[in-house]
C-alpha cells in the first residue's frame, strides 16, 4: 500500500501546483499592444501570461530525478493524469508531452545528479520548452483539421492575429520555469509524502 | 533489465500517444477518456481559481433574474425577426405551395455548398423541392438522410471492438434533418430570366455555381439568351412539365442582380468579360432560416401566412440543457482561455456543445471527458462564432447576419475583442448606418450543438468594407449558474402545436 499511497500523494501535489499556476495566470490580465480605439490594429498579447512558470514540469523533473529509473513511466502517468484536469489540451497530447519531459530528465541524469544548479535549470527549461511547443503544435494541427472538416476547433495562433507572439511563448515560459526551478528546487524535491515512492536497496 | 523494459514501454507509450494526439484512431479514442477519469478527483483542488479574477468580471451574471428575463425577451424577439426574415415579403405564395420552415444547422463536412437544415414536417419533404429564404431562391433539397438505408455489416474486427465497447453501430441521422444543395454548387442549375435588361429586353439564362472572379461571390451565368444583356434583376423561371417539375414551385423568386465586369488578368494583354449575378443574400454565412416549398397535399389546410410570436420557442426552454457549474477557470497552457465544468459524456455532453450563463453564451465544449468537460470561452484566441446583430434601438428590426467572428482574446477591462471581416458584397441593413450603432450580438445558425439566439454581448457596430475589431461587453460570467447543451437543434413550433 505504501507505493500506491505515494502515487496518490504525487497526484495531489501535481494538482496543487497546477492550481497555483492557474491562480497566478488568473491574476494576470491580458495587456494590449496597439490602439484599437482609434481603429488601429490591436493585438492582445499573452506575453505576461507566458512568464508564469510551468510548476508541474518542475515537480515532474524533480521527482523523476530523485526516484528509481524503473518508476519513470508510472511517475509520468501519474503527473499526466493530474495535469489533464487543468488543461483543455488533448489527454494523449498531455501524456506524450509528460513522458517526453520525463525521458529528458532521465537522460540528463546519466551525466550527473539533477540537483546541480546547471542541470536543474537545463532540465526544467528544456522540458518546459518542449512541452509548451508540443501542446501548441497539437493545438494548431487539430484546429486546422477541425476547420477543414467544418467542426469546432480553435486556433492557438488566434487566427493569425498573434502568430508573431506565438513563436516566443515557449521560450518565455521555459525561461521563467528555469528561474523558479533554480530558486525553489529543494522545496519541490522534498515535498512531503513522496518518500514513499523511493525504493530501498535492502 | 527492469529499467530497459520500462524505458521501452515508456517510448512506445510516448510515440503512441503522440500519434493519437495528432491523428485520433477511432477505436482507441476511448482510452483518452480513461486518462481523464482521475481528473474529477483533482477538481476540488482547483477551487481557488474560481475566486481569482471575480472582481474583474464587471458584468452581472446572466442568470440574475432580471437580467435573464430581459435578455430572454430580446432573444425571443430576435428569433421572431429571424423567422419573419425567411418568409417571402414581396411575393405571395401560390395556392399550390405549402411552405415548410427549416433552421440551418451546419455546413456538411468540407463542402460549403451543402447545408443541413432541420425542418418541421419532414415527412412532406422530397428530393428536388426548392428552398428559399425570404424572396430569394437558395437551392433545392438534395438528400433526406434518414430515408437512406444505413448498411451495417460489421466485419470480425468491428464485432470484437463492439463487444469490448470500443466501437458502436452507426447512429442514424435525425428524422428532421435535410441536406440542401445551394445554388452556389458547381453542379447546381436553375432556370431564370431577366424581365427587363438595360435595353428593356428580356433574356433567358441558366444560373448555377460561382462566377470565375477572385472573391467567389457572384453566381455564374450559363447559356444566356442574349450576349447583349448586361444588367437586370434575375428571377427564377422553370418550365413546368419538363425535367425538374418540382422546381417550378419557385417560379417568380429572385436570384440576384445581373452584372458584367471587365477583368484583366496579370500578364495578359486583353480583358475578359465576366457575366455574373450578385446574390441578394450572403450564402457564405448569412443563412439562418429557410423555407422548403412543398406542393400542397390532399390533407393540408390553407397555406400559412407567416410566423407568429406563438411560433417562437424560447431558446432556453426547449429542453436539452443540463445544469452545470465551473470546477476550475484557466488552463496551464497560458494562451488558452478555458474552464472546466462538472458535466461530461456520461451526461450527454459532446464536443462543440454550447455552455450558457442565463441566456449568455459562455463558450463551447472543447473536450468532453467522461465525467467533466473543458470549455473554450469566447475570449479564447482563435475562437470562431457565427453572429447575428440586433439593433439596440429597435430589437424587432430584421437582424443582420454578420458571418463569422474570430476572437482575439480579452482586454484588460474584461471586454472581448473580436475580429469581423465582412464577406465581399455583404448587404447591410437599413438600421446599420453612420459611424456606429449600438448593437447586441447573438449566436447565429450553422454551429452544431449551439442554438441560435444565445447572447454574445453588446458592441458598437458600423458598416465596413474591410476587417474591423469589435469590443464586446456585458459578456457571460463562467462563475455564474451554467447550463450545457445536451439536446439537438431547436425547431420552432408549427401553428396549432408541433413537435420540437
XYZ file of C-alpha atoms in Angstrom:
702
model
C 0.000 0.000 0.000
C 2.977 2.237 0.523
C 3.625 2.885 -3.123
C 0.004 3.408 -4.213
C -0.385 5.971 -1.452
C 2.812 7.585 -2.643
C 1.436 7.864 -6.183
C -1.796 9.288 -4.832
C 0.206 11.933 -2.962
C 2.165 12.712 -6.136
C -1.171 13.085 -7.965
C -2.351 15.502 -5.279
C 0.834 17.549 -5.304
C 0.649 17.869 -9.071
C -2.910 19.071 -8.756
C -1.867 21.616 -6.126
C 0.971 23.089 -8.182
C -1.245 23.209 -11.271
C -3.863 25.010 -9.235
C -1.251 27.524 -8.044
C -0.250 28.004 -11.665
C -3.860 28.697 -12.677
C -4.301 31.157 -9.831
C -1.177 33.003 -10.953
C -2.480 33.086 -14.523
C -5.832 34.353 -13.316
C -4.160 37.275 -11.597
C -2.506 38.439 -14.788
C -4.689 40.438 -17.195
C -4.271 40.487 -20.951
C -2.376 43.667 -21.850
C -2.787 45.005 -25.359
C -0.415 46.275 -27.979
C -1.668 48.817 -30.436
C -4.601 51.142 -30.046
C -7.852 49.519 -31.040
C -9.912 52.536 -30.027
C -8.533 54.612 -32.868
C -9.138 51.833 -35.349
C -5.576 50.699 -35.490
C -4.629 47.074 -35.398
C -4.907 45.940 -31.809
C -3.331 42.635 -30.900
C -3.882 41.310 -27.411
C -0.639 39.808 -26.285
C -0.340 37.000 -23.827
C 3.325 37.738 -23.197
C 2.891 38.429 -19.495
C 0.975 35.190 -19.019
C 3.783 33.233 -20.642
C 6.055 34.345 -17.791
C 4.141 32.178 -15.335
C 6.434 29.197 -14.742
C 5.366 25.684 -15.536
C 5.356 24.359 -11.978
C 4.170 20.869 -12.852
C 7.206 20.376 -15.084
C 9.484 21.370 -12.223
C 7.733 18.869 -9.977
C 7.956 16.137 -12.601
C 11.656 16.673 -13.217
C 12.437 16.919 -9.500
C 10.606 13.682 -8.733
C 11.951 11.831 -11.780
C 15.452 12.852 -10.817
C 15.032 11.623 -7.267
C 13.340 8.270 -7.702
C 14.268 4.952 -9.294
C 14.568 4.868 -13.062
C 12.200 1.951 -13.407
C 9.412 4.064 -11.901
C 9.771 6.722 -14.586
C 6.731 5.719 -16.635
C 4.491 5.381 -13.584
C 5.570 8.826 -12.374
C 4.889 10.353 -15.762
C 1.480 8.683 -15.976
C 0.536 9.977 -12.541
C 1.610 13.526 -13.286
C -0.140 13.457 -16.668
C -3.389 12.181 -15.164
C -3.398 15.107 -12.755
C -2.331 17.665 -15.367
C -5.216 16.709 -17.646
C -7.631 18.151 -15.106
C -6.131 21.612 -15.517
C -5.901 21.965 -19.261
C -8.149 21.767 -22.289
C -5.399 20.062 -24.274
C -5.971 16.548 -25.571
C -5.216 13.861 -22.960
C -2.911 11.991 -25.325
C -1.013 15.190 -26.058
C -0.520 15.817 -22.351
C 0.616 12.223 -21.836
C 3.069 12.315 -24.729
C 4.496 15.630 -23.583
C 4.813 14.483 -19.997
C 6.583 11.270 -20.994
C 8.954 13.234 -23.200
C 9.870 15.558 -20.324
C 10.379 12.577 -18.027
C 12.715 10.949 -20.547
C 14.676 14.174 -20.931
C 15.148 14.350 -17.191
C 16.165 10.723 -17.097
C 18.574 11.212 -19.956
C 20.298 14.151 -18.287
C 20.553 12.183 -15.066
C 23.023 9.869 -16.740
C 25.627 12.605 -16.681
C 25.107 13.945 -13.165
C 22.525 14.411 -10.453
C 19.834 16.883 -11.387
C 20.368 18.648 -8.063
C 23.249 20.531 -9.667
C 22.146 24.099 -10.422
C 23.129 23.929 -14.074
C 21.348 20.685 -14.718
C 18.205 21.631 -12.835
C 17.940 24.786 -14.905
C 18.661 22.928 -18.140
C 16.302 20.039 -17.463
C 13.341 22.141 -16.376
C 13.854 24.821 -19.005
C 14.244 22.325 -21.816
C 11.331 20.227 -20.581
C 9.059 23.225 -20.268
C 10.026 24.484 -23.724
C 9.365 21.166 -25.398
C 6.114 20.593 -23.535
C 4.710 24.037 -24.410
C 5.850 23.756 -28.030
C 4.339 20.325 -28.362
C 0.949 21.410 -26.989
C 0.886 24.442 -29.272
C 1.745 22.248 -32.235
C -1.061 19.812 -31.413
C -3.452 22.737 -30.963
C -2.669 24.114 -34.395
C -2.817 20.738 -36.146
C -6.129 19.766 -34.542
C -7.627 23.211 -35.151
C -6.670 23.212 -38.819
C -8.118 19.759 -39.200
C -11.325 20.769 -37.434
C -11.598 23.827 -39.642
C -11.198 21.734 -42.764
C -13.849 19.277 -41.534
C -16.179 22.072 -40.545
C -16.290 21.009 -36.929
C -15.492 23.002 -33.832
C -11.900 23.938 -33.050
C -9.838 26.947 -32.043
C -6.562 28.138 -33.410
C -3.733 28.669 -30.952
C -2.384 31.425 -33.160
C -5.618 33.351 -32.768
C -6.412 33.143 -36.436
C -3.074 34.667 -37.224
C -3.638 37.686 -35.018
C -0.985 36.690 -32.507
C 1.160 34.489 -34.682
C 4.282 36.536 -34.127
C 3.999 36.317 -30.370
C 3.350 32.594 -30.585
C 6.944 31.860 -31.613
C 8.284 33.419 -28.417
C 5.869 31.889 -25.959
C 7.649 28.605 -25.240
C 10.960 30.404 -24.749
C 9.466 32.776 -22.221
C 7.801 30.024 -20.251
C 10.994 27.993 -20.318
C 12.997 30.908 -19.006
C 10.521 31.596 -16.208
C 10.410 27.906 -15.309
C 14.172 27.643 -15.205
C 14.451 30.639 -12.879
C 11.879 29.251 -10.452
C 13.454 25.810 -10.600
C 16.812 27.305 -9.675
C 15.307 29.068 -6.670
C 12.752 26.553 -5.396
C 14.273 23.214 -6.364
C 14.791 21.968 -2.793
C 11.131 22.598 -1.993
C 9.951 20.576 -4.975
C 12.442 17.823 -4.349
C 11.483 17.325 -0.728
C 7.706 17.569 -0.838
C 6.113 15.585 1.986
C 4.837 12.118 1.214
C 6.941 11.448 -1.879
C 9.471 9.450 0.112
C 7.034 6.550 -0.107
C 7.992 6.182 -3.740
C 11.666 5.611 -3.024
C 12.939 2.083 -3.461
C 15.173 0.882 -0.691
C 18.337 -1.056 -1.535
C 17.725 -3.622 1.218
C 16.630 -5.266 -17.168
C 13.606 -3.737 -15.467
C 14.889 -0.303 -16.393
C 15.257 -1.290 -20.039
C 11.751 -2.718 -20.141
C 10.364 0.402 -18.503
C 12.177 2.589 -20.955
C 10.840 0.620 -23.912
C 7.326 0.731 -22.546
C 7.630 4.445 -22.000
C 8.871 5.044 -25.518
C 6.033 3.029 -27.001
C 3.524 4.936 -24.880
C 5.039 8.276 -25.799
C 5.079 7.611 -29.532
C 1.614 6.069 -29.492
C 0.212 8.984 -27.509
C 1.819 11.476 -29.856
C 0.230 9.766 -32.847
C -3.129 9.623 -31.123
C -2.877 13.299 -30.199
C -2.355 14.334 -33.816
C -4.495 11.749 -35.554
C -7.058 10.063 -33.313
C -7.770 6.464 -34.185
C -11.445 5.747 -33.595
C -11.346 2.509 -31.588
C -8.514 3.783 -29.387
C -10.052 7.183 -28.671
C -11.945 5.939 -25.580
C -8.563 5.260 -23.972
C -8.194 9.023 -23.774
C -11.332 9.073 -21.667
C -9.682 6.621 -19.288
C -6.757 9.010 -18.911
C -9.103 11.827 -17.992
C -11.152 9.891 -15.427
C -8.917 10.807 -12.463
C -9.317 14.465 -13.412
C -12.564 14.579 -11.499
C -10.669 13.807 -8.303
C -8.333 16.746 -8.828
C -11.144 19.198 -9.496
C -11.806 20.298 -5.879
C -8.186 21.423 -5.567
C -8.803 23.933 -8.331
C -11.499 25.793 -6.376
C -9.263 28.876 -5.731
C -9.280 29.572 -9.457
C -12.964 30.399 -9.196
C -12.266 33.240 -6.777
C -9.432 34.855 -8.681
C -10.500 37.492 -11.167
C -14.097 37.530 -9.978
C -13.817 41.218 -9.077
C -12.623 41.966 -12.582
C -15.780 40.486 -14.065
C -17.654 43.770 -14.441
C -20.886 42.394 -15.822
C -23.688 40.905 -13.778
C -24.283 37.189 -14.091
C -26.600 36.239 -16.904
C -28.501 34.023 -14.510
C -29.656 37.021 -12.401
C -33.449 37.036 -12.578
C -33.956 40.499 -14.004
C -31.107 40.146 -16.471
C -32.328 36.723 -17.558
C -35.899 37.936 -18.102
C -34.821 40.956 -20.144
C -32.368 39.031 -22.282
C -34.755 36.134 -22.830
C -37.293 38.591 -24.151
C -34.750 40.090 -26.543
C -33.764 36.615 -27.682
C -37.384 35.752 -28.422
C -37.799 38.972 -30.389
C -34.656 38.200 -32.350
C -35.923 34.711 -33.126
C -39.236 36.050 -34.384
C -37.414 38.576 -36.551
C -35.271 35.769 -37.999
C -38.322 33.620 -38.733
C -40.062 36.547 -40.382
C -36.982 37.398 -42.454
C -37.102 33.942 -44.022
C -40.724 34.471 -45.061
C -41.390 35.942 -48.525
C -42.114 39.638 -48.334
C -42.580 40.890 -51.880
C -44.022 37.653 -53.211
C -47.225 35.840 -52.383
C -47.074 32.091 -52.123
C -49.394 30.417 -54.576
C -52.321 28.314 -53.505
C -50.488 25.162 -54.579
C -47.437 25.847 -52.448
C -47.016 24.866 -48.829
C -44.019 26.399 -47.048
C -42.142 24.258 -44.525
C -39.855 26.187 -42.175
C -36.336 24.952 -41.571
C -33.458 26.108 -39.387
C -29.977 25.968 -40.838
C -27.837 23.721 -38.676
C -24.406 23.433 -40.199
C -22.399 23.027 -43.354
C -21.796 19.387 -44.132
C -18.147 18.456 -43.859
C -15.802 20.169 -46.265
C -18.440 21.262 -48.760
C -19.569 24.856 -48.474
C -22.364 24.252 -50.940
C -24.347 21.747 -48.882
C -26.124 22.827 -45.710
C -28.039 20.749 -43.232
C -31.472 22.064 -42.319
C -33.774 20.863 -39.546
C -37.332 21.070 -40.815
C -40.823 20.858 -39.493
C -42.898 18.088 -41.076
C -40.014 16.077 -42.534
C -42.434 13.506 -43.874
C -43.534 16.017 -46.522
C -40.064 16.769 -47.775
C -38.984 15.280 -51.105
C -35.729 15.488 -53.015
C -35.703 18.306 -55.541
C -38.082 20.634 -53.724
C -36.913 24.247 -53.973
C -35.605 26.093 -50.921
C -35.945 29.832 -50.465
C -35.001 32.447 -47.885
C -37.370 35.419 -47.983
C -37.907 36.298 -51.611
C -34.644 34.705 -52.711
C -34.095 31.289 -54.252
C -31.402 29.458 -52.320
C -31.200 25.911 -53.647
C -33.004 22.600 -53.573
C -33.438 19.599 -51.321
C -30.558 17.329 -52.219
C -30.889 14.477 -49.789
C -33.048 13.259 -46.927
C -30.509 11.258 -44.932
C -32.947 9.452 -42.678
C -34.614 7.779 -45.625
C -31.385 6.312 -46.904
C -30.842 2.853 -45.518
C -27.756 2.502 -43.388
C -25.786 -0.601 -44.283
C -24.403 -2.044 -41.096
C -22.315 -5.096 -41.930
C -19.529 -5.218 -39.383
C -16.547 -7.430 -40.029
C -14.929 -9.665 -37.442
C -12.645 -6.907 -36.135
C -15.520 -4.487 -35.812
C -17.596 -7.063 -33.944
C -14.763 -7.588 -31.469
C -14.488 -3.847 -30.925
C -18.215 -3.634 -30.276
C -18.048 -6.413 -27.731
C -15.229 -4.527 -25.991
C -17.345 -1.338 -26.199
C -14.626 0.377 -28.213
C -16.984 0.848 -31.120
C -20.691 1.151 -31.693
C -23.131 0.773 -34.596
C -23.574 3.812 -36.839
C -26.023 6.341 -35.422
C -28.923 7.015 -37.793
C -29.294 10.655 -38.818
C -32.063 12.731 -37.219
C -35.500 12.353 -38.762
C -35.907 16.059 -39.323
C -32.541 16.690 -40.994
C -32.454 17.546 -44.674
C -29.417 18.308 -46.833
C -29.865 21.285 -49.132
C -27.685 21.897 -52.164
C -27.128 25.619 -52.555
C -27.235 27.232 -55.963
C -23.560 28.078 -55.445
C -22.661 24.428 -56.031
C -20.776 23.770 -59.273
C -23.277 21.138 -60.394
C -26.403 23.035 -59.450
C -28.570 24.724 -62.074
C -31.827 26.655 -62.084
C -33.567 28.367 -64.946
C -34.015 32.110 -64.794
C -34.720 35.156 -66.830
C -34.204 38.887 -66.798
C -37.582 40.546 -67.420
C -36.017 43.899 -68.281
C -32.363 44.372 -69.046
C -30.552 47.677 -69.676
C -32.191 47.923 -73.102
C -35.679 46.964 -71.999
C -35.439 43.432 -73.403
C -35.964 40.148 -71.615
C -33.412 37.396 -71.621
C -33.497 33.754 -70.536
C -30.498 32.206 -68.856
C -29.364 29.418 -66.551
C -27.807 30.060 -63.140
C -25.580 27.815 -61.075
C -22.165 27.698 -59.439
C -19.860 30.629 -58.890
C -18.530 33.037 -61.488
C -14.762 32.999 -62.138
C -13.893 36.003 -60.006
C -11.389 36.263 -57.183
C -13.918 36.953 -54.455
C -16.106 33.953 -55.387
C -19.319 35.809 -54.609
C -21.164 36.161 -57.898
C -23.277 33.313 -59.180
C -22.312 32.016 -62.607
C -24.478 32.560 -65.706
C -24.779 29.871 -68.367
C -26.245 29.979 -71.885
C -27.722 33.498 -71.792
C -30.308 34.043 -74.482
C -28.647 37.298 -75.469
C -24.978 38.291 -75.149
C -26.039 41.929 -75.117
C -27.816 41.657 -71.765
C -25.559 43.141 -69.126
C -27.799 44.090 -66.180
C -31.195 43.488 -64.638
C -32.908 41.572 -61.849
C -32.825 37.803 -62.367
C -35.927 35.785 -61.479
C -36.420 32.025 -61.353
C -38.144 30.642 -64.399
C -38.519 26.919 -64.649
C -40.614 25.494 -67.491
C -43.035 23.213 -65.723
C -43.830 19.777 -67.051
C -40.247 19.145 -68.125
C -37.301 17.642 -66.245
C -37.357 19.347 -62.840
C -41.064 19.632 -62.143
C -40.678 20.430 -58.509
C -38.504 23.464 -59.206
C -41.488 25.190 -60.784
C -42.772 25.887 -57.254
C -40.032 28.518 -57.035
C -41.148 30.406 -60.134
C -41.013 34.100 -59.509
C -38.499 34.006 -56.690
C -35.488 36.228 -57.011
C -31.939 35.134 -57.736
C -29.974 38.376 -57.808
C -28.784 41.236 -59.970
C -27.068 40.501 -63.265
C -23.708 42.263 -63.526
C -20.901 42.393 -66.042
C -17.295 43.138 -65.254
C -14.191 43.551 -67.386
C -11.275 41.750 -65.801
C -7.670 41.933 -66.897
C -5.585 39.096 -65.580
C -1.955 39.629 -64.697
C 0.360 39.163 -67.622
C -2.458 39.029 -70.145
C -2.757 41.964 -72.597
C -6.511 41.749 -73.101
C -9.530 41.893 -70.801
C -12.205 39.305 -70.401
C -15.848 39.923 -69.615
C -17.283 38.115 -66.654
C -21.035 37.929 -66.531
C -22.428 37.002 -63.170
C -25.209 37.506 -60.698
C -24.659 39.381 -57.492
C -26.732 37.429 -54.967
C -29.243 39.096 -52.683
C -28.162 37.095 -49.640
C -24.839 36.089 -48.176
C -24.506 32.386 -48.999
C -21.280 32.050 -47.062
C -22.617 32.948 -43.643
C -25.983 34.688 -43.936
C -28.301 31.685 -43.966
C -30.065 31.110 -40.669
C -33.625 30.213 -41.591
C -35.032 28.895 -44.856
C -38.319 27.633 -46.253
C -38.805 24.485 -48.281
C -41.555 24.832 -50.851
C -43.673 21.723 -50.968
C -46.776 21.099 -53.032
C -49.999 21.281 -51.079
C -51.183 17.757 -50.340
C -54.739 16.499 -50.161
C -54.782 16.626 -46.367
C -53.252 20.088 -45.962
C -55.191 23.163 -44.907
C -54.803 26.597 -46.426
C -51.275 27.944 -46.917
C -49.685 29.563 -43.892
C -49.290 33.278 -43.784
C -46.157 33.710 -41.769
C -44.643 33.126 -38.335
C -46.329 34.493 -35.238
C -44.912 35.186 -31.774
C -46.587 31.987 -30.613
C -44.385 30.068 -33.065
C -41.226 31.059 -31.205
C -39.768 28.579 -28.727
C -37.552 30.444 -26.221
C -34.003 29.217 -26.641
C -33.595 28.131 -23.029
C -36.973 26.459 -22.726
C -36.884 23.867 -25.474
C -35.223 21.148 -23.419
C -31.818 19.635 -23.991
C -29.995 21.617 -21.320
C -28.293 20.253 -18.210
C -27.344 22.330 -15.182
C -23.632 22.515 -14.516
C -21.025 24.584 -12.715
C -17.444 25.547 -13.257
C -14.836 23.453 -11.446
C -11.759 25.431 -12.479
C -11.105 28.501 -14.553
C -7.936 28.744 -16.597
C -5.557 26.491 -18.462
C -1.962 25.614 -17.739
C -1.407 26.398 -21.417
C -1.359 30.199 -20.956
C -2.504 31.037 -24.472
C -5.869 29.331 -23.892
C -8.949 30.717 -22.102
C -10.690 27.606 -20.878
C -12.706 26.493 -17.886
C -13.857 23.060 -16.755
C -17.381 22.032 -15.872
C -18.755 19.102 -13.952
C -20.646 17.510 -16.851
C -19.207 15.068 -19.358
C -20.064 12.398 -21.885
C -21.908 10.449 -19.259
C -24.391 13.357 -19.092
C -24.773 13.592 -22.864
C -22.265 16.392 -23.388
C -20.465 16.301 -26.734
C -17.697 18.323 -28.310
C -18.906 21.681 -29.552
C -21.872 21.897 -27.189
C -22.822 25.389 -26.022
C -22.353 26.403 -22.382
C -24.591 29.223 -21.228
C -24.848 31.605 -18.308
C -28.541 32.579 -18.254
C -29.032 33.380 -21.940
C -25.438 34.475 -22.343
C -23.085 32.349 -24.374
C -20.143 31.346 -22.183
C -18.317 29.034 -24.568
C -18.276 25.708 -26.358
C -17.111 22.347 -25.117
C -13.618 21.831 -26.480
C -13.132 18.418 -24.951
C -15.795 16.203 -23.399
C -14.346 13.669 -20.982
C -16.391 11.020 -19.290
C -17.196 12.997 -16.133
C -16.046 16.541 -16.877
C -15.568 18.791 -19.877
C -13.228 21.576 -20.939
C -14.993 24.632 -22.280
C -13.307 27.138 -24.580
C -14.501 30.622 -23.714
C -15.426 33.315 -26.169
C -12.222 35.057 -25.088
C -10.087 32.122 -26.237
C -7.864 33.472 -29.039
C -8.962 31.941 -32.325
C -12.475 31.096 -31.141
C -14.840 31.229 -34.119
C -18.504 32.155 -33.702
C -21.309 32.846 -36.157
C -23.130 36.027 -35.124
C -26.366 37.895 -35.669
C -26.584 41.602 -34.803
C -29.731 43.068 -33.315
C -30.307 46.789 -33.170
C -30.353 48.007 -29.581
C -32.720 50.809 -30.624
C -35.151 48.572 -32.476
C -34.909 44.918 -31.445
C -37.739 43.946 -33.789
C -35.901 45.138 -36.913
C -34.552 42.411 -39.219
C -31.324 41.104 -37.685
C -28.055 41.393 -39.518
C -26.224 38.162 -40.299
C -22.620 39.216 -39.712
C -20.985 35.934 -40.556
C -18.099 34.560 -38.532
C -16.245 36.480 -35.849
C -12.801 35.445 -34.623
C -11.822 36.103 -31.034
C -8.540 37.881 -30.392
C -8.688 37.462 -26.634
C -9.756 39.515 -23.644
C -8.806 43.113 -22.993
C -7.638 44.380 -19.625
C -11.050 45.810 -18.767
C -12.744 42.477 -19.436
C -14.081 43.268 -22.915
C -13.645 40.560 -25.514
C -12.051 41.596 -28.798
C -13.486 40.068 -31.946
C -12.236 40.434 -35.497
C -15.021 40.871 -38.027
C -14.189 40.509 -41.707
C -17.330 41.170 -43.759
C -17.742 38.935 -46.787
C -17.369 40.797 -50.100
C -20.677 42.188 -51.271
C -22.329 41.923 -47.858
C -25.534 43.930 -47.718
C -26.026 45.982 -44.543
C -29.472 46.518 -43.026
C -31.164 49.903 -43.005
C -30.604 50.388 -39.279
C -26.844 49.972 -39.581
C -25.636 53.364 -40.768
C -23.187 56.058 -39.881
C -20.160 55.848 -37.627
C -21.527 53.329 -35.202
C -24.736 51.886 -33.855
C -25.191 50.137 -30.531
C -25.995 46.503 -31.263
C -26.476 43.267 -29.365
C -24.741 40.252 -30.823
C -26.286 36.804 -30.688
C -25.226 33.375 -31.886
C -26.398 32.608 -35.396
C -27.154 29.285 -37.033
C -24.570 26.982 -38.505
C -22.756 25.830 -35.354
C -23.504 22.286 -34.355
C -24.938 21.962 -30.827
C -25.129 25.723 -30.461
C -28.690 27.039 -30.768
C -29.406 30.349 -32.399
C -30.275 33.213 -30.091
C -27.672 32.997 -27.310
C -26.409 36.388 -26.289
C -22.768 37.167 -27.048
C -22.680 40.726 -25.757
C -23.021 44.368 -26.742
C -20.844 46.277 -29.135
C -20.677 49.325 -31.367
C -21.232 48.320 -34.969
C -20.722 50.228 -38.229
C -20.777 49.264 -41.904
C -17.338 48.237 -43.045
C -15.666 47.008 -46.211
C -12.621 45.652 -44.507
C -11.623 43.896 -41.350
C -12.688 45.567 -38.106
C -12.091 44.948 -34.399
C -15.179 44.894 -32.178
C -15.144 45.284 -28.408
C -17.759 43.047 -26.860
C -19.079 43.913 -23.406
C -21.657 42.508 -20.959
C -20.379 39.018 -21.702
C -21.087 35.789 -19.851
C -19.617 35.060 -16.449
C -18.351 31.460 -16.145
C -18.670 31.727 -12.369
C -22.456 32.008 -12.687
C -25.050 29.228 -12.825
C -24.272 27.446 -16.033
C -26.149 25.085 -18.304
C -24.655 22.934 -21.046
C -26.307 21.782 -24.236
C -27.121 18.092 -24.383
C -30.004 18.155 -26.855
C -30.305 18.514 -30.597
C -31.035 21.597 -32.622
C -34.128 23.598 -31.752
C -37.136 23.954 -34.016
C -39.954 26.416 -33.955
C -43.445 25.211 -33.193
C -45.870 24.647 -36.045
C -49.082 26.577 -35.655
C -51.553 24.561 -33.597
C -48.680 22.910 -31.777
C -45.894 20.981 -33.345
C -43.061 18.781 -32.327
C -39.673 20.070 -31.358
